[in-house]
Tab-separated table of C-alpha atoms and ligand atoms in Angstrom:
chain	number	residue	atom	x	y	z
E	178	MET	CA	0.094	0.181	-0.184
E	179	ASN	CA	1.377	3.192	-0.814
E	180	ILE	CA	1.459	5.447	2.124
E	181	TRP	CA	0.295	8.530	0.551
E	182	LYS	CA	-2.575	6.944	-0.871
E	183	PHE	CA	-3.521	5.788	2.690
E	184	TYR	CA	-3.340	9.331	4.172
E	185	GLY	CA	-5.272	10.697	1.005
E	186	VAL	CA	-8.000	8.103	1.471
E	187	THR	CA	-8.453	8.393	5.226
E	188	HIS	CA	-8.506	12.269	4.890
E	189	ARG	CA	-10.963	12.484	1.780
E	190	ASP	CA	-13.781	13.976	4.013
E	191	HIS	CA	-11.531	16.423	6.007
E	192	LEU	CA	-11.136	20.050	5.352
E	193	VAL	CA	-7.655	20.299	6.831
E	194	MET	CA	-5.537	17.283	7.976
E	195	ASN	CA	-5.052	18.034	11.301
E	196	PRO	CA	-7.584	18.145	14.441
E	197	THR	CA	-8.028	21.929	14.210
E	198	SER	CA	-12.176	22.720	13.725
E	199	GLU	CA	-13.062	24.807	10.580
E	200	ALA	CA	-14.108	27.311	13.114
E	201	LYS	CA	-10.627	27.404	14.827
E	202	THR	CA	-8.812	27.294	11.306
E	203	ASN	CA	-10.825	30.800	10.271
E	204	GLU	CA	-9.994	32.069	13.828
E	205	PHE	CA	-6.333	31.653	13.297
E	206	ILE	CA	-6.469	32.716	9.973
E	207	SER	CA	-8.503	36.066	10.798
E	208	LEU	CA	-6.017	37.016	13.506
E	209	LEU	CA	-3.152	37.050	11.254
E	210	PRO	CA	-1.382	40.470	11.014
E	211	LEU	CA	-0.800	40.211	7.629
E	212	LYS	CA	-0.506	43.166	4.721
E	213	PRO	CA	-2.265	42.943	1.312
E	214	ASN	CA	0.392	41.278	-1.366
E	215	ALA	CA	1.965	39.331	1.352
E	216	ARG	CA	4.142	36.100	0.473
E	217	VAL	CA	3.230	32.996	2.171
E	218	LEU	CA	4.934	29.768	2.465
E	219	ASP	CA	3.248	26.475	3.473
E	220	ILE	CA	5.509	23.645	4.235
E	221	ALA	CA	3.758	20.204	4.164
E	222	SER	CA	0.745	22.160	2.680
E	223	GLY	CA	-1.704	19.052	2.504
E	224	LYS	CA	-4.889	19.966	0.954
E	225	GLY	CA	-3.905	23.429	0.599
E	226	GLU	CA	-7.090	24.725	2.492
E	227	GLN	CA	-5.396	26.972	5.068
E	228	LEU	CA	-2.984	28.699	2.268
E	229	LEU	CA	-5.850	29.234	-0.186
E	230	ARG	CA	-7.971	30.711	2.665
E	231	ILE	CA	-4.854	33.111	3.477
E	232	VAL	CA	-4.387	34.137	-0.049
E	233	ASP	CA	-7.950	35.056	-0.537
E	234	LYS	CA	-8.573	36.906	2.780
E	235	TYR	CA	-5.457	39.082	2.654
E	236	ASP	CA	-4.723	39.494	-1.145
E	237	ALA	CA	-1.464	37.477	-0.915
E	238	THR	CA	0.617	35.101	-2.988
E	239	GLY	CA	1.511	31.740	-1.989
E	240	ILE	CA	3.576	28.610	-2.294
E	241	GLY	CA	2.679	25.145	-0.873
E	242	ILE	CA	5.158	22.461	-0.849
E	243	ASP	CA	3.947	18.765	-0.066
E	244	ILE	CA	5.724	15.355	-0.330
E	245	SER	CA	2.488	13.772	-1.566
E	246	PRO	CA	1.425	13.565	-5.291
E	247	TYR	CA	-2.183	13.064	-4.221
E	248	GLU	CA	-2.328	16.177	-2.288
E	249	VAL	CA	-0.661	18.327	-4.463
E	250	LYS	CA	-2.575	17.250	-7.200
E	251	ALA	CA	-5.895	18.253	-5.318
E	252	ALA	CA	-4.710	21.405	-3.993
E	253	ASN	CA	-3.722	22.739	-7.248
E	254	GLY	CA	-7.105	21.536	-8.650
E	255	ARG	CA	-8.691	23.661	-5.653
E	256	ALA	CA	-6.672	26.786	-6.399
E	257	SER	CA	-7.667	26.698	-9.880
E	258	ASP	CA	-11.244	25.999	-9.024
E	259	ARG	CA	-11.219	28.963	-6.702
E	260	ASN	CA	-9.771	31.391	-9.221
E	261	LEU	CA	-6.554	31.514	-7.212
E	262	GLY	CA	-4.482	29.746	-9.625
E	263	ASP	CA	-2.282	32.784	-10.527
E	264	LYS	CA	-1.767	33.501	-6.934
E	265	VAL	CA	-0.786	30.494	-5.400
E	266	GLU	CA	1.156	27.017	-6.425
E	267	PHE	CA	1.556	23.863	-5.008
E	268	ILE	CA	4.664	21.884	-5.816
E	269	GLU	CA	5.676	18.270	-5.041
E	270	GLY	CA	8.701	17.916	-2.961
E	271	ASP	CA	10.530	17.317	0.431
E	272	GLY	CA	9.963	20.529	2.451
E	273	ALA	CA	13.454	20.251	3.778
E	274	LYS	CA	15.298	19.583	0.610
E	275	HIS	CA	13.882	22.186	-1.428
E	276	ASP	CA	15.870	25.625	-1.777
E	277	PHE	CA	13.461	28.674	-0.727
E	278	GLU	CA	15.009	32.148	-0.890
E	279	PRO	CA	15.876	32.979	2.702
E	280	ALA	CA	14.272	36.378	4.381
E	281	SER	CA	11.568	36.214	1.212
E	282	PHE	CA	8.444	35.359	3.166
E	283	ASP	CA	6.150	37.525	5.404
E	284	LEU	CA	4.748	34.475	6.915
E	285	ALA	CA	6.181	30.998	7.004
E	286	MET	CA	3.953	27.984	8.101
E	287	CYS	CA	4.387	24.437	8.909
E	288	LEU	CA	0.919	22.450	10.323
E	289	GLY	CA	1.399	19.079	11.675
E	290	ALA	CA	4.780	18.131	9.821
E	291	SER	CA	7.607	19.385	12.216
E	292	TRP	CA	9.394	15.965	11.511
E	293	VAL	CA	10.562	17.703	8.455
E	294	TRP	CA	13.132	19.135	10.292
E	295	GLY	CA	13.653	16.935	13.188
E	296	GLY	CA	10.874	18.444	15.539
E	297	HIS	CA	9.658	21.880	16.705
E	298	LYS	CA	12.820	23.547	17.433
E	299	GLY	CA	14.282	22.298	13.939
E	300	THR	CA	11.382	23.591	12.274
E	301	ILE	CA	11.454	27.055	14.128
E	302	GLU	CA	15.055	27.395	13.235
E	303	ALA	CA	14.412	26.551	9.329
E	304	LEU	CA	11.440	28.716	9.219
E	305	LYS	CA	13.086	31.710	10.816
E	306	LYS	CA	15.621	31.931	7.955
E	307	LEU	CA	12.962	31.943	5.530
E	308	VAL	CA	10.988	34.920	6.981
E	309	ASN	CA	11.747	38.542	6.547
E	310	PRO	CA	12.632	40.643	9.695
E	311	GLY	CA	9.318	40.793	11.741
E	312	GLY	CA	7.947	38.087	9.591
E	313	LEU	CA	5.108	35.651	11.239
E	314	ILE	CA	5.933	31.888	11.802
E	315	VAL	CA	2.970	29.611	12.496
E	316	LEU	CA	3.324	25.947	13.582
E	317	GLY	CA	1.111	23.422	14.240
E	318	GLU	CA	2.165	21.111	16.864
E	319	PRO	CA	0.979	17.998	19.095
E	320	TYR	CA	1.872	18.772	22.946
E	321	LYS	CA	1.599	16.245	26.083
E	322	LEU	CA	-1.941	16.175	28.217
E	323	LYS	CA	-0.280	13.617	30.352
E	324	GLU	CA	2.869	11.418	30.471
E	325	PRO	CA	2.615	8.504	27.632
E	326	SER	CA	1.921	5.221	29.193
E	327	ASP	CA	4.328	2.232	28.444
E	328	ALA	CA	1.927	0.918	25.884
E	329	TYR	CA	1.959	4.603	24.193
E	330	ARG	CA	5.720	4.392	24.571
E	331	GLU	CA	5.905	1.117	22.963
E	332	LEU	CA	3.778	1.941	19.957
E	333	GLU	CA	4.773	5.463	19.439
E	334	PRO	CA	8.433	5.425	20.620
E	335	GLU	CA	9.668	8.583	18.739
E	336	LEU	CA	6.554	10.659	19.295
E	337	ALA	CA	6.448	9.715	22.886
E	338	GLU	CA	10.169	10.567	23.256
E	339	GLY	CA	9.800	14.344	22.052
E	340	LEU	CA	6.443	15.442	23.439
E	341	VAL	CA	6.251	18.173	25.539
E	342	THR	CA	3.800	20.575	27.257
E	343	HIS	CA	1.534	23.414	25.536
E	344	ALA	CA	3.691	25.813	27.658
E	345	GLU	CA	7.037	24.112	26.832
E	346	ASN	CA	6.191	24.350	22.846
E	347	VAL	CA	5.485	28.109	23.526
E	348	ALA	CA	8.788	28.422	25.691
E	349	ILE	CA	10.632	26.555	22.824
E	350	GLY	CA	9.562	29.340	20.442
E	351	GLN	CA	10.340	32.046	23.072
E	352	ASN	CA	13.911	30.962	23.612
E	353	ALA	CA	14.432	30.725	19.936
E	354	GLY	CA	13.910	34.611	20.046
E	355	LEU	CA	10.236	34.613	18.838
E	356	ASN	CA	7.454	36.628	20.448
E	357	LEU	CA	4.166	34.699	20.989
E	358	LEU	CA	1.211	36.366	19.302
E	359	TYR	CA	-1.576	33.952	19.789
E	360	SER	CA	-2.181	29.990	20.183
E	361	ILE	CA	-5.346	28.011	19.252
E	362	VAL	CA	-5.865	24.313	21.091
E	363	SER	CA	-8.019	21.703	19.829
E	364	ASP	CA	-10.348	19.818	22.286
E	365	HIS	CA	-11.549	16.409	22.539
E	366	ASN	CA	-14.563	17.103	20.125
E	367	ASP	CA	-11.967	18.465	17.550
E	368	TRP	CA	-10.092	15.433	18.241
E	369	ASP	CA	-12.754	12.814	17.936
E	370	ARG	CA	-14.218	14.459	14.601
E	371	TYR	CA	-10.688	14.366	12.825
E	372	GLU	CA	-9.910	10.461	14.139
E	373	GLY	CA	-13.768	9.622	13.464
E	374	LEU	CA	-13.538	10.882	9.965
E	375	ARG	CA	-10.529	8.984	9.251
E	376	LEU	CA	-12.168	5.870	10.331
E	377	ARG	CA	-15.539	6.628	8.542
E	378	ALA	CA	-13.405	7.330	5.253
E	379	ALA	CA	-11.625	4.043	5.698
E	380	GLU	CA	-14.946	2.002	6.038
E	381	LEU	CA	-16.725	3.544	3.497
E	382	TYR	CA	-13.824	3.340	0.843
E	383	ALA	CA	-13.414	-0.407	1.579
E	384	GLU	CA	-17.361	-0.883	0.941
E	385	GLU	CA	-17.375	1.737	-2.092
E	386	ASN	CA	-14.288	-0.109	-3.611
E	387	PRO	CA	-14.214	-3.940	-3.092
E	388	ASN	CA	-11.990	-4.425	-5.941
E	389	ASP	CA	-9.127	-2.168	-4.899
E	390	PRO	CA	-6.640	-4.405	-3.246
E	391	ASP	CA	-5.145	-1.564	-0.968
E	392	ALA	CA	-9.188	-1.046	0.258
E	393	LYS	CA	-8.427	-4.144	3.194
E	394	PRO	CA	-4.835	-2.814	3.988
E	395	ILE	CA	-5.947	0.579	4.585
E	396	LEU	CA	-8.828	-0.411	6.492
E	397	ASP	CA	-6.872	-2.557	8.718
E	398	ARG	CA	-4.343	0.059	9.057
E	399	GLN	CA	-6.787	2.600	9.889
E	400	ARG	CA	-8.996	0.728	12.417
E	401	GLY	CA	-5.526	-0.253	14.268
E	402	GLU	CA	-4.815	3.639	14.515
E	403	HIS	CA	-8.508	4.397	15.607
E	404	ASP	CA	-8.134	1.880	18.376
E	405	PHE	CA	-4.781	3.279	19.667
E	406	TYR	CA	-6.240	6.585	19.546
E	407	LEU	CA	-9.422	5.686	21.815
E	408	LYS	CA	-6.935	3.432	23.967
E	409	HIS	CA	-4.068	5.751	24.333
E	410	GLY	CA	-3.948	8.946	22.109
E	411	ARG	CA	-7.049	10.721	23.391
E	412	ASP	CA	-5.585	11.388	26.574
E	413	THR	CA	-2.289	11.884	26.150
E	414	LEU	CA	-2.100	14.044	22.897
E	415	GLY	CA	-3.138	17.597	22.427
E	416	TRP	CA	-2.806	19.760	19.481
E	417	ALA	CA	-2.143	23.312	19.287
E	418	ILE	CA	-1.547	26.044	16.687
E	419	TYR	CA	1.092	28.584	17.455
E	420	LEU	CA	1.567	32.212	16.067
E	421	PHE	CA	4.798	33.769	16.518
E	422	ARG	CA	6.497	36.768	15.428
E	423	ALA	CA	10.238	36.676	14.242
E	424	PRO	CA	12.487	39.100	15.501
Z	219	SAM	C1	-0.544	15.845	9.255
Z	219	SAM	S1	-0.536	16.348	7.582
Z	219	SAM	C2	-0.681	18.158	7.343
Z	219	SAM	C3	-1.325	18.943	6.448
Z	219	SAM	C4	-1.515	20.177	6.563
Z	219	SAM	N1	-0.438	21.088	6.981
Z	219	SAM	C5	-2.665	20.482	7.383
Z	219	SAM	O1	-2.430	20.760	8.534
Z	219	SAM	O2	-3.770	20.263	6.865
Z	219	SAM	C6	1.243	16.184	7.069
Z	219	SAM	C7	1.352	16.586	5.731
Z	219	SAM	O3	3.031	16.606	5.715
Z	219	SAM	C8	3.498	16.101	4.324
Z	219	SAM	N2	4.630	15.454	4.225
Z	219	SAM	C9	5.242	14.658	5.083
Z	219	SAM	N3	6.596	14.481	4.832
Z	219	SAM	C10	6.905	15.779	3.919
Z	219	SAM	C11	8.225	16.105	3.757
Z	219	SAM	N4	9.492	15.598	3.986
Z	219	SAM	N5	8.026	17.170	2.811
Z	219	SAM	C12	6.906	17.973	2.666
Z	219	SAM	N6	5.574	17.597	2.856
Z	219	SAM	C13	5.744	16.472	3.970
Z	219	SAM	C14	2.227	14.941	4.025
Z	219	SAM	O4	2.230	14.538	2.569
Z	219	SAM	C15	1.039	15.464	4.472
Z	219	SAM	O5	0.352	15.819	3.556
């Protein structure tokens, strides 16, 4: 099974590929102190929804990069459907390897993919280089609600190892010289919806595509991930979007 197909199928009914609700997504976008014609970069842009809304609202221009050909194709389709094709471009590639011009963006964001630079701190350092002085850095990052159990550590060793609290995520940004402007946190309802839509999508995909040899592996994997979420993830993992200003 192609892993990008797995994520494409299991997120087919999502607006965005993280637990932030639509209302909270709109809230963080409405709170961006961006001027018209701003240049915006979205690393690991997924479906591209946040970048498209930002470009539309602020009359900005944008570049999104994502490693998944499924997401890039769909995001470019959405851009042209909304007549934003001349203002935003989604490209396929590894966000950490692409050469973006330093200090050339008014906003750089990475929502839910900080592993691209080995974690929250590495992502902050990478994005700091890409924004203009006084530029905005927006990060979507998990945080620790409680200490991960042994079972959690066994199944998600890397994630458990790097998990810090919400306050520590903020402090990592501040220690890197950024000012926190705002943060927005997802609650259990947001998470249940995010995880529930993933399960529903895999169940329906398997029913609708009985001849696809990937349908069963996708469903088996998604059922396992949902079970893990209910037993371990739901009480351990939080999620927030952090809006920082660079010096
Ligand atoms: C959890 S999703 C978040 C997508 C989007 N930022 C959002 O919040 O809706 C993670 C995304 O990271 C992308 N991705 C994973 N590794 C990447 C890499 N090395 N470079 C660029 N994108 C990557 C995946 O294809 C996926 O779209």
